[in-house]
Tab-separated table of N, CA and C in Angstrom:
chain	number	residue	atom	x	y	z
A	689	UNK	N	0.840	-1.170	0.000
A	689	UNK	CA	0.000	0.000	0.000
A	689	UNK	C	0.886	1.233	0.000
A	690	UNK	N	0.744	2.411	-1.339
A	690	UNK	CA	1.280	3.131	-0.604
A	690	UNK	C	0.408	4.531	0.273
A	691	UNK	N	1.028	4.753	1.013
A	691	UNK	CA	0.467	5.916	1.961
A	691	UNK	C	0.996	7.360	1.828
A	692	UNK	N	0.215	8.279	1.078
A	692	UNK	CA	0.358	9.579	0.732
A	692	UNK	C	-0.227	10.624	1.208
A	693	UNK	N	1.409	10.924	2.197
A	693	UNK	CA	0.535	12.154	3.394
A	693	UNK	C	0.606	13.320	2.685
A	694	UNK	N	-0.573	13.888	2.848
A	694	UNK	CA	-0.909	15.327	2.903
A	694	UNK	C	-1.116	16.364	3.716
A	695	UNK	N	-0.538	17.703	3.544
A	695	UNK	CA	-0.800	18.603	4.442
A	695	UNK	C	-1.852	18.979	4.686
A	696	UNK	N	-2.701	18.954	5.671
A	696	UNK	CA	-3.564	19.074	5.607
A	696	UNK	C	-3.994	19.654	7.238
A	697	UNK	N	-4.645	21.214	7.476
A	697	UNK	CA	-5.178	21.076	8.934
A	697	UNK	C	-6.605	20.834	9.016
A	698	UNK	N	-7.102	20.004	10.393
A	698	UNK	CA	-8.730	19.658	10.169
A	698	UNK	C	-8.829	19.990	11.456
A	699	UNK	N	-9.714	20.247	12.230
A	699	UNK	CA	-11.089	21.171	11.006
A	699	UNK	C	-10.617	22.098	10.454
A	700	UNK	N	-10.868	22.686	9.197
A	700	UNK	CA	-10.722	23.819	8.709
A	700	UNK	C	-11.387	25.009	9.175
A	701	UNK	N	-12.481	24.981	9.441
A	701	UNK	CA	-13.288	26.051	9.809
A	701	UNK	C	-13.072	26.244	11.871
A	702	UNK	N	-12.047	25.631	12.475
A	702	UNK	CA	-12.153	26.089	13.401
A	702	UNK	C	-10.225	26.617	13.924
A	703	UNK	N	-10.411	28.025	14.563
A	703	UNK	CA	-9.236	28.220	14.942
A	703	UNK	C	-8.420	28.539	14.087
A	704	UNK	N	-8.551	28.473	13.046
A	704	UNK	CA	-7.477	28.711	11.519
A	704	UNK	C	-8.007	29.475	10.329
A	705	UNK	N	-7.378	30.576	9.928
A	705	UNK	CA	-8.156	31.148	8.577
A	705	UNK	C	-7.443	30.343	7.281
A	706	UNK	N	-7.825	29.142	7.328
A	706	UNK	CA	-7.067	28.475	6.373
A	706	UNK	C	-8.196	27.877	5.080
A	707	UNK	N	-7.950	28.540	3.808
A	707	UNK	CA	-8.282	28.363	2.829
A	707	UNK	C	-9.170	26.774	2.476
A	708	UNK	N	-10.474	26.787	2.965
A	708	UNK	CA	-10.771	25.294	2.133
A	708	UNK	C	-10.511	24.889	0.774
A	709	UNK	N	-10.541	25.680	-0.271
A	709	UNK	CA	-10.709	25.355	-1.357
A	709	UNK	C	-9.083	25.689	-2.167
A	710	UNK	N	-7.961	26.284	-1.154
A	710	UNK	CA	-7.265	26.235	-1.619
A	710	UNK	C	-6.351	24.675	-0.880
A	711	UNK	N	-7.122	24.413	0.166
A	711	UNK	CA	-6.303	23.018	0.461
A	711	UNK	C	-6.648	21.948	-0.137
A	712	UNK	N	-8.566	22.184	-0.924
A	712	UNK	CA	-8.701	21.000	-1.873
A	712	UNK	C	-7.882	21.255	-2.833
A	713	UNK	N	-7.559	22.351	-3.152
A	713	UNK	CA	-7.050	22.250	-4.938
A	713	UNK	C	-5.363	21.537	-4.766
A	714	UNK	N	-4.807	21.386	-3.429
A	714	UNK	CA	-3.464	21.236	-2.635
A	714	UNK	C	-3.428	19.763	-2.972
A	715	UNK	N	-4.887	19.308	-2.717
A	715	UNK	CA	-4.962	17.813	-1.983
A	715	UNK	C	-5.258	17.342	-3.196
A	716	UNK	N	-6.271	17.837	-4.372
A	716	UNK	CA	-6.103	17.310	-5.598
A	716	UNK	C	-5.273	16.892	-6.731
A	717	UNK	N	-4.179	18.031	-6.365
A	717	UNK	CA	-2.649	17.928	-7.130
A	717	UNK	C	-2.137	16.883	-6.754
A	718	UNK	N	-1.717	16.715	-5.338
A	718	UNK	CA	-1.240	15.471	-5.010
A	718	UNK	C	-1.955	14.191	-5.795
A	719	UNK	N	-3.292	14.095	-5.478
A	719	UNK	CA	-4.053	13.113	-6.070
A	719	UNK	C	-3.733	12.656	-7.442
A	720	UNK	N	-3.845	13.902	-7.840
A	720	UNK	CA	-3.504	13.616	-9.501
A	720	UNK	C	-1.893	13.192	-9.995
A	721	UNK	N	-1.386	13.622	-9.266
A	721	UNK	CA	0.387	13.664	-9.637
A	721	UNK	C	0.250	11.815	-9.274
A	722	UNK	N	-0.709	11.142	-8.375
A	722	UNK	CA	-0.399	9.670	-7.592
A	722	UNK	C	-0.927	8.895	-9.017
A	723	UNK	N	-2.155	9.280	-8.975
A	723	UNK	CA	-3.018	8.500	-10.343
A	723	UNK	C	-3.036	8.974	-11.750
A	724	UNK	N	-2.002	9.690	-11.626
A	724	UNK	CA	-1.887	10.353	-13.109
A	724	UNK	C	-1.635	9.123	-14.027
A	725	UNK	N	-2.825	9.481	-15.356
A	725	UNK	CA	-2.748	8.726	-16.415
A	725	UNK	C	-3.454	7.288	-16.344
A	726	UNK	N	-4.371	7.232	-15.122
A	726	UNK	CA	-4.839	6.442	-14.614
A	726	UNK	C	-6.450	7.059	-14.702
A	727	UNK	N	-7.716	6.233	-14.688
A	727	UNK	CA	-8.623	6.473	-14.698
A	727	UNK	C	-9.207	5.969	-13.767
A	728	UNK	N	-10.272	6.891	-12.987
A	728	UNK	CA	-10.386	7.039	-11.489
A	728	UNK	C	-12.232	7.473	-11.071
A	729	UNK	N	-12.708	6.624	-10.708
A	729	UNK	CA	-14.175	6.828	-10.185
A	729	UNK	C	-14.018	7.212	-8.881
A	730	UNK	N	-14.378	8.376	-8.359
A	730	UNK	CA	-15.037	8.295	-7.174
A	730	UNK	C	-16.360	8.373	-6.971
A	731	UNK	N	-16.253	7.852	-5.344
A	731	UNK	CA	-17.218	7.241	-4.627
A	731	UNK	C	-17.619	8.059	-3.303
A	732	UNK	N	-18.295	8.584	-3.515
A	732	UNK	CA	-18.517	9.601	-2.491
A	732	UNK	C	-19.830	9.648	-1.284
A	733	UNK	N	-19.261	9.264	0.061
A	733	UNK	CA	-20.561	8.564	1.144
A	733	UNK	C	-21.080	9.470	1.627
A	734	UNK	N	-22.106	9.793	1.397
A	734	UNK	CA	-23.378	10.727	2.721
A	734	UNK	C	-22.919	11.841	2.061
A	735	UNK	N	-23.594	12.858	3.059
A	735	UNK	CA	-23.505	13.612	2.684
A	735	UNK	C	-21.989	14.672	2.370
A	736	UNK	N	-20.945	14.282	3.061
A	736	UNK	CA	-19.785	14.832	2.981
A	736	UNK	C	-19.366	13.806	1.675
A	737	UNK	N	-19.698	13.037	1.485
A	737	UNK	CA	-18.897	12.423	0.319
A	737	UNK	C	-19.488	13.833	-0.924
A	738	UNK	N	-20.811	14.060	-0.980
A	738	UNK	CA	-21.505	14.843	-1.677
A	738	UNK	C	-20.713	16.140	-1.905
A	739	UNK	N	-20.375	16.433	-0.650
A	739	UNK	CA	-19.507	17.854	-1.028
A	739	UNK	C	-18.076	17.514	-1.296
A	740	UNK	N	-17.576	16.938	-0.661
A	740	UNK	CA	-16.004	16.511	-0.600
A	740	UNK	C	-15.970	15.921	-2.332
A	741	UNK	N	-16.565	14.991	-2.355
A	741	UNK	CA	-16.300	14.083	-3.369
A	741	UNK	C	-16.860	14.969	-5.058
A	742	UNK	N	-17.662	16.167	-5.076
A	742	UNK	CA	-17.887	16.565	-5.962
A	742	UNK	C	-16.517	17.613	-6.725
A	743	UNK	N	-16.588	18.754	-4.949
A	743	UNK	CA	-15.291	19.153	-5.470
A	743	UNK	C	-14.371	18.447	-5.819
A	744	UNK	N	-13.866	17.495	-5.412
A	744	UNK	CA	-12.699	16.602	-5.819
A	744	UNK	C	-12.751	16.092	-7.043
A	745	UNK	N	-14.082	15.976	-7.567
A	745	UNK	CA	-14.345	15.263	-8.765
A	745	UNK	C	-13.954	16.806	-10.056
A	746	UNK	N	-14.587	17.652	-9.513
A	746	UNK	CA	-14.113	19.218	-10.477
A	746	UNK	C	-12.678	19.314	-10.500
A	747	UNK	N	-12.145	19.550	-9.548
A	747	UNK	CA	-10.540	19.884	-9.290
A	747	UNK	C	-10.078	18.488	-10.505
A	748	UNK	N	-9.788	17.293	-10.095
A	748	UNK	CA	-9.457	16.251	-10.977
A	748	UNK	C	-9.841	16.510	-12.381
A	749	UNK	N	-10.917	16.824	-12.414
A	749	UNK	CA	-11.233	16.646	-13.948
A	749	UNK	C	-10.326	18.033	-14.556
A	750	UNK	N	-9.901	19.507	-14.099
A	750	UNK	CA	-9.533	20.143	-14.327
A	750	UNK	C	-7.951	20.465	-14.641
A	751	UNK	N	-7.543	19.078	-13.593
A	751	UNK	CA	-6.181	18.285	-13.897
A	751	UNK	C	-6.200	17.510	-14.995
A	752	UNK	N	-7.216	17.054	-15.549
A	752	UNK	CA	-6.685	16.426	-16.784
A	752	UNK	C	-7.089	14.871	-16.171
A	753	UNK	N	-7.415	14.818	-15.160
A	753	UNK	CA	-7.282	12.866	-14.789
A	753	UNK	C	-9.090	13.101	-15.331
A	754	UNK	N	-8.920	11.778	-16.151
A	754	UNK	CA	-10.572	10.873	-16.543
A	754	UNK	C	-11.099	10.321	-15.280
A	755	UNK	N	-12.121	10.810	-14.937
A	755	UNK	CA	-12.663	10.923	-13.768
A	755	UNK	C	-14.098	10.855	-13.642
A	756	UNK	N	-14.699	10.145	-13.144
A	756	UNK	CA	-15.947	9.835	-12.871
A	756	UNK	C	-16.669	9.582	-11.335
A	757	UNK	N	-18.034	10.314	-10.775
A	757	UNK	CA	-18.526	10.309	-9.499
A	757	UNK	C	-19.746	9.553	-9.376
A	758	UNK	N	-19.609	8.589	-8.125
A	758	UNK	CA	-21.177	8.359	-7.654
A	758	UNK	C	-21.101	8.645	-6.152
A	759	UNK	N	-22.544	8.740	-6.019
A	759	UNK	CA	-22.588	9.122	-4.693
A	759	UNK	C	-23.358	7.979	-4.232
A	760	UNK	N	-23.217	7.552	-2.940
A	760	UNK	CA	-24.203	7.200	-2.066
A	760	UNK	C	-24.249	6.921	-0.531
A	761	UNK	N	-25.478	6.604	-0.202
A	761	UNK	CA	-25.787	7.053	0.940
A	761	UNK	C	-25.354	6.051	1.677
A	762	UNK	N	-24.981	6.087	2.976
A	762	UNK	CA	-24.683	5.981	4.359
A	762	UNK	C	-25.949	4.849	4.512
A	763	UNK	N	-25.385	3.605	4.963
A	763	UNK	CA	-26.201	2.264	5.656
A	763	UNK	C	-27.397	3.239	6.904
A	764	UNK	N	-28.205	2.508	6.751
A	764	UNK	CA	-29.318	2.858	7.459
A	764	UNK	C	-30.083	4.240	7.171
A	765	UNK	N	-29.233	5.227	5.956
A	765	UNK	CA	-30.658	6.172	5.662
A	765	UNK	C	-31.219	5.857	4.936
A	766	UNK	N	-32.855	6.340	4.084
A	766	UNK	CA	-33.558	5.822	3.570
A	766	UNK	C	-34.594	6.850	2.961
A	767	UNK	N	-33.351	7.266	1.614
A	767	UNK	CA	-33.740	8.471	0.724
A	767	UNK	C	-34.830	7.843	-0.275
A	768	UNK	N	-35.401	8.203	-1.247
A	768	UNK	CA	-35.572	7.916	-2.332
A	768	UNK	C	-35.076	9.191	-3.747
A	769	UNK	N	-34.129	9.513	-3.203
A	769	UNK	CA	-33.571	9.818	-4.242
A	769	UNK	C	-31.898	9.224	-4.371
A	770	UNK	N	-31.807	8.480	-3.614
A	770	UNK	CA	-30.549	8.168	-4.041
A	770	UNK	C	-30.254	6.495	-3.390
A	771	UNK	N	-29.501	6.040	-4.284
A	771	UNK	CA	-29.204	4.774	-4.076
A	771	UNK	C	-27.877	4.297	-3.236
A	772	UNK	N	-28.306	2.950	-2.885
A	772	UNK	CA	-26.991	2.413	-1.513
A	772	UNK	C	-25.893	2.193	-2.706
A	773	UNK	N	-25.938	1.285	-3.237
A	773	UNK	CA	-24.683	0.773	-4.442
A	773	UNK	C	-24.925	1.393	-6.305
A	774	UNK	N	-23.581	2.323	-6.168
A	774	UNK	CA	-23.559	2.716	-7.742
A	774	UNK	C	-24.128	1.669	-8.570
A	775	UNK	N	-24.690	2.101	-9.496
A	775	UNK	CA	-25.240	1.164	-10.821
A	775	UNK	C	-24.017	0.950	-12.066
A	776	UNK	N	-23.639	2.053	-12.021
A	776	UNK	CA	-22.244	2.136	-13.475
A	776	UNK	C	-20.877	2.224	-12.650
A	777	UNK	N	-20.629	1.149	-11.806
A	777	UNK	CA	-18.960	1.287	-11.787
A	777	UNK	C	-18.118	0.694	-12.682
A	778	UNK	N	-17.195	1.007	-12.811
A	778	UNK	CA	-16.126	0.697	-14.198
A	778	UNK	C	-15.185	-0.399	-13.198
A	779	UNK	N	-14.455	-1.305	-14.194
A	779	UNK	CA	-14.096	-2.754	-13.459
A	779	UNK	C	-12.421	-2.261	-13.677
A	780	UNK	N	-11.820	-1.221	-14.219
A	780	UNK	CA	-10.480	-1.276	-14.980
A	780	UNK	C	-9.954	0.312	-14.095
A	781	UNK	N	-11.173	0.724	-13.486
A	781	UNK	CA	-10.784	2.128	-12.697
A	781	UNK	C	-10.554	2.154	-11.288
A	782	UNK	N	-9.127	2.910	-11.080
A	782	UNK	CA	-8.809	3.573	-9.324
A	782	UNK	C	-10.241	3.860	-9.273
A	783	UNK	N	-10.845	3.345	-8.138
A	783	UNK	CA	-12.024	3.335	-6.519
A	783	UNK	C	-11.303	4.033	-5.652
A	784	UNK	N	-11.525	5.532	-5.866
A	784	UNK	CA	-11.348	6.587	-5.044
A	784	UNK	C	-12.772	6.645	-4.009
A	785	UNK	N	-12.665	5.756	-2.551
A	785	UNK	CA	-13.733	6.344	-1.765
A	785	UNK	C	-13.429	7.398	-1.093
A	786	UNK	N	-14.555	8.304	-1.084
A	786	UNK	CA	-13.940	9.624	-0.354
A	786	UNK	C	-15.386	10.066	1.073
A	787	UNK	N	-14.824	10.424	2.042
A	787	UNK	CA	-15.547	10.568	3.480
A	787	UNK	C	-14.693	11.171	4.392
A	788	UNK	N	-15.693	12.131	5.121
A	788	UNK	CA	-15.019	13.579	5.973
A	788	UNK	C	-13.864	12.598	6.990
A	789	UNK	N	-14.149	11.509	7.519
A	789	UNK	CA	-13.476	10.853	8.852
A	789	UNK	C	-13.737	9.659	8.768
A	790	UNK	N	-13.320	8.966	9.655
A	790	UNK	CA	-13.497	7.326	9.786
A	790	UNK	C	-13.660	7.309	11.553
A	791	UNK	N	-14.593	6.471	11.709
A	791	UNK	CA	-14.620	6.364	13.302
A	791	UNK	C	-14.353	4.883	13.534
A	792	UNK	N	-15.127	3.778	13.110
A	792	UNK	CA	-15.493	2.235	13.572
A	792	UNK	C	-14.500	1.597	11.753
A	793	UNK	N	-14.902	2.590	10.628
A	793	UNK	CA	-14.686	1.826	9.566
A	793	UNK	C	-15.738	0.956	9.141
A	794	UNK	N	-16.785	1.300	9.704
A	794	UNK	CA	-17.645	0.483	9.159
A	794	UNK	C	-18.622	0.775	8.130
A	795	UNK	N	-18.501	1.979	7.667
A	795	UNK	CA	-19.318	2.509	6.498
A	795	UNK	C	-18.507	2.169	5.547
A	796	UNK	N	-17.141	2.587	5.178
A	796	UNK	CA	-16.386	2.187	4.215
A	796	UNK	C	-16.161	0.177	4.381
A	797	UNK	N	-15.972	-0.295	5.259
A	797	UNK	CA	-16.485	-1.748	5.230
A	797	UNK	C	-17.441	-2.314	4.436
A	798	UNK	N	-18.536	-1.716	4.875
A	798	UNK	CA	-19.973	-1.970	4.271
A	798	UNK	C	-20.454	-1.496	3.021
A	799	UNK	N	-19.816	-0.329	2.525
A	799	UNK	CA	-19.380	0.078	1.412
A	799	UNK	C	-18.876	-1.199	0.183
A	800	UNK	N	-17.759	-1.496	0.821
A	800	UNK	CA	-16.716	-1.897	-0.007
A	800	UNK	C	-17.477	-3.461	0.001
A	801	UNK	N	-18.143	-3.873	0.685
A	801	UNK	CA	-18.718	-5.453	0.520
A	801	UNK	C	-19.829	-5.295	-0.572
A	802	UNK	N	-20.566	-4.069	-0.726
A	802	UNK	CA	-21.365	-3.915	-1.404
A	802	UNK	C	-20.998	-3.700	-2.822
A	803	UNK	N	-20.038	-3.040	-2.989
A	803	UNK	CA	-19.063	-3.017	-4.613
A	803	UNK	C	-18.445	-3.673	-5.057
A	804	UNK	N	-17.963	-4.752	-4.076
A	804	UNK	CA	-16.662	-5.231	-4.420
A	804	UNK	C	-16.531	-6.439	-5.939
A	805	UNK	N	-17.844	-6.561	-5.804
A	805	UNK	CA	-17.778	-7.267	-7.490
A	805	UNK	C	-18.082	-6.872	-9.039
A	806	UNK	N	-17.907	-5.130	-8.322
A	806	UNK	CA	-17.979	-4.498	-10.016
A	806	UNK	C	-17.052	-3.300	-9.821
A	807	UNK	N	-15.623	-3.777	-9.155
A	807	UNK	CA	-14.765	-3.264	-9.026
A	807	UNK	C	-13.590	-4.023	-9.013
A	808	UNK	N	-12.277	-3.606	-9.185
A	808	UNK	CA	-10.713	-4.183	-9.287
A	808	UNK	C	-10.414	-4.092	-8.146
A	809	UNK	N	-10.525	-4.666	-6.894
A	809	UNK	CA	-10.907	-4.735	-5.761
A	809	UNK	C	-8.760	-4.651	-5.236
A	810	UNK	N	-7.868	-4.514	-6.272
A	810	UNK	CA	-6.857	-4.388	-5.939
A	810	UNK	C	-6.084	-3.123	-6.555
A	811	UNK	N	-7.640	-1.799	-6.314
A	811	UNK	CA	-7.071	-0.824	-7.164
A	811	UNK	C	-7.797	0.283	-6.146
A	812	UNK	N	-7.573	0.220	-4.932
A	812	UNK	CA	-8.726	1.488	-4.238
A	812	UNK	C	-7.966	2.248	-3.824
A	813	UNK	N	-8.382	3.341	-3.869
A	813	UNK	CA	-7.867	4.560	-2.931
A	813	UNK	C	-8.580	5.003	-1.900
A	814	UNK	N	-8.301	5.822	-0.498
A	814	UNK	CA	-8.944	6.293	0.228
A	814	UNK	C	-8.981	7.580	0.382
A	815	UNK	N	-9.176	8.177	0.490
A	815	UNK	CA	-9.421	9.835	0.544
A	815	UNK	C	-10.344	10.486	2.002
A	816	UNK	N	-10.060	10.459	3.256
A	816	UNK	CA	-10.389	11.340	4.002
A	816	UNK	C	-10.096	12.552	4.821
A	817	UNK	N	-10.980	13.652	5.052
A	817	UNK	CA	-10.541	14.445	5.378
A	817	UNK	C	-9.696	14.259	6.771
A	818	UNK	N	-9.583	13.787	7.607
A	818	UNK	CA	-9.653	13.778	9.129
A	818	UNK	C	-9.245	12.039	8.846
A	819	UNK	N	-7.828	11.801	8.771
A	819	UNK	CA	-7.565	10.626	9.013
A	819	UNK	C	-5.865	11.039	9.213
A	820	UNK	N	-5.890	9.547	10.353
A	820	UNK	CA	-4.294	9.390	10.195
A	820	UNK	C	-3.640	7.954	9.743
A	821	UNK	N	-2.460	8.032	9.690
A	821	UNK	CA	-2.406	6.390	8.797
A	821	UNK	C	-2.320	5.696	9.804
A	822	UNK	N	-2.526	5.300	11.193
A	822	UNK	CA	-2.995	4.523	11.533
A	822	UNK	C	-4.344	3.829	11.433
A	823	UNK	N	-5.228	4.679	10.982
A	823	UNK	CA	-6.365	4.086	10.444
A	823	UNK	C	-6.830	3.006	9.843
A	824	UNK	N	-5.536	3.007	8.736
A	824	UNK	CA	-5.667	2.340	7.783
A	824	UNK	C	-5.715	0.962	8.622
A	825	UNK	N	-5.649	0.693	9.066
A	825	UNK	CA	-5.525	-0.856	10.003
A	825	UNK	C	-7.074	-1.319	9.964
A	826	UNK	N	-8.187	-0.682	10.374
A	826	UNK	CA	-9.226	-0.606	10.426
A	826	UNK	C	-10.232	-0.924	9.391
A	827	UNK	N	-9.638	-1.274	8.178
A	827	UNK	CA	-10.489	-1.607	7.110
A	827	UNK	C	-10.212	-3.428	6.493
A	828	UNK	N	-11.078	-3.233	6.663
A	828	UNK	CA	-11.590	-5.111	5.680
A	828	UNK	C	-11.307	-5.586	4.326
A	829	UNK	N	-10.373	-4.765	4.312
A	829	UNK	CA	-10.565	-4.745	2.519
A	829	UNK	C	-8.571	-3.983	2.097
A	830	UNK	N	-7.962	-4.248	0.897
A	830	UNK	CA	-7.110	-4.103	0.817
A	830	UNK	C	-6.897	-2.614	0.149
A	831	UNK	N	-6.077	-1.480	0.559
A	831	UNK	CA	-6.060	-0.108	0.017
A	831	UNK	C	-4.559	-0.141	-0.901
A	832	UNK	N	-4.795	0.192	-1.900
A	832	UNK	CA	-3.882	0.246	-2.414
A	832	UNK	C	-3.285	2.050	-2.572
A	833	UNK	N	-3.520	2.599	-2.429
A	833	UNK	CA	-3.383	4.547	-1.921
A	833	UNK	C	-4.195	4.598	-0.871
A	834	UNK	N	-3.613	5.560	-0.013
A	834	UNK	CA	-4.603	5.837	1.282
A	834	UNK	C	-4.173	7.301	1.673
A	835	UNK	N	-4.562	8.330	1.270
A	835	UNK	CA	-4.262	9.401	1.278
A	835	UNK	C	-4.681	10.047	2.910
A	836	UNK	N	-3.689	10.049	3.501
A	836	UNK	CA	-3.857	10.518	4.976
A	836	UNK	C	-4.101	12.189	4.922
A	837	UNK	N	-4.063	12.521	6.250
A	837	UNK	CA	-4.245	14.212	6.426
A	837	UNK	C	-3.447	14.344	7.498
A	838	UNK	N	-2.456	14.710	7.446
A	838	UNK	CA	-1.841	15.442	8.901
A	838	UNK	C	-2.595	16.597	9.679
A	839	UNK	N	-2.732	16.151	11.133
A	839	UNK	CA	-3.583	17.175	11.908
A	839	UNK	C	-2.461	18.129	13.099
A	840	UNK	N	-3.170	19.268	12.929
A	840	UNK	CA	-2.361	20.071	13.732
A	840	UNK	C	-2.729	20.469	15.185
């Protein structure tokens, strides 16, 4: 696995006048410089996947990486506008999941049991805001990028 720390302070909005959108565009470069030339779906959970994972999906595409988003919702809500498991995932593309934090790991767990057969299940990335690489221990499933955040 490799593990690609980023600078990153979290929360952003507390204690710090520190640029959100200039630390996504920070955190996207990196992204792109890792998967460059590589084609890359993200996967974006609840509602922070929604915001996190859209910008991320703009910034990328503006880099030049082929890039594609689904969203969905978080085990146990019960929208009808949106679905638990993407319908169009691609079998040959980086599985960029992206989510504000990780607490138990069990959304991205439950996640990843739910995709894992219309995906290259030895091609994922992780993307959270509020993680450290010890985390990575915590998941069921094999990461092949795991993009940490250094906290200050």
């Amino acid at each position: 696995m490799d593990i690609i720390n980023i600078e990153f302070k979290y929360p952003i909005w507390k204690e710090r006048h520190i640029d959100f959108f200039e630390t996504l565009d920070h955190n996207a470069k990196v992204i792109a410089n890792t998967l460059i030339d590589q084609n890359v779906q993200i996967v974006g959970i609840g509602s922070s996947g929604v915001f996190v994972g859209t910008l991320m999906f703009e910034r990328l595409f503006q880099l030049g990486i082929c890039v594609t988003l689904n969203i969905v919702q978080k085990p146990g809500t019960n929208h009808h506008h949106s679905y638990r498991v993407p319908q169009n995932l691609c079998k040959s593309c980086v599985t960029l999941l992206v989510d504000d934090f990780v607490s138990s790991g069990s959304t991205l767990n439950n996640l990843f049991l739910d995709i894992k057969n219309k995906i290259d299940e030895k091609n994922i990335a992780v993307y959270l805001l509020n993680s450290e690489e010890k985390e990575k221990r915590i998941f069921e499933f094999n990461i092949k990028y795991f993009f940490t955040c250094t906290q200050d």
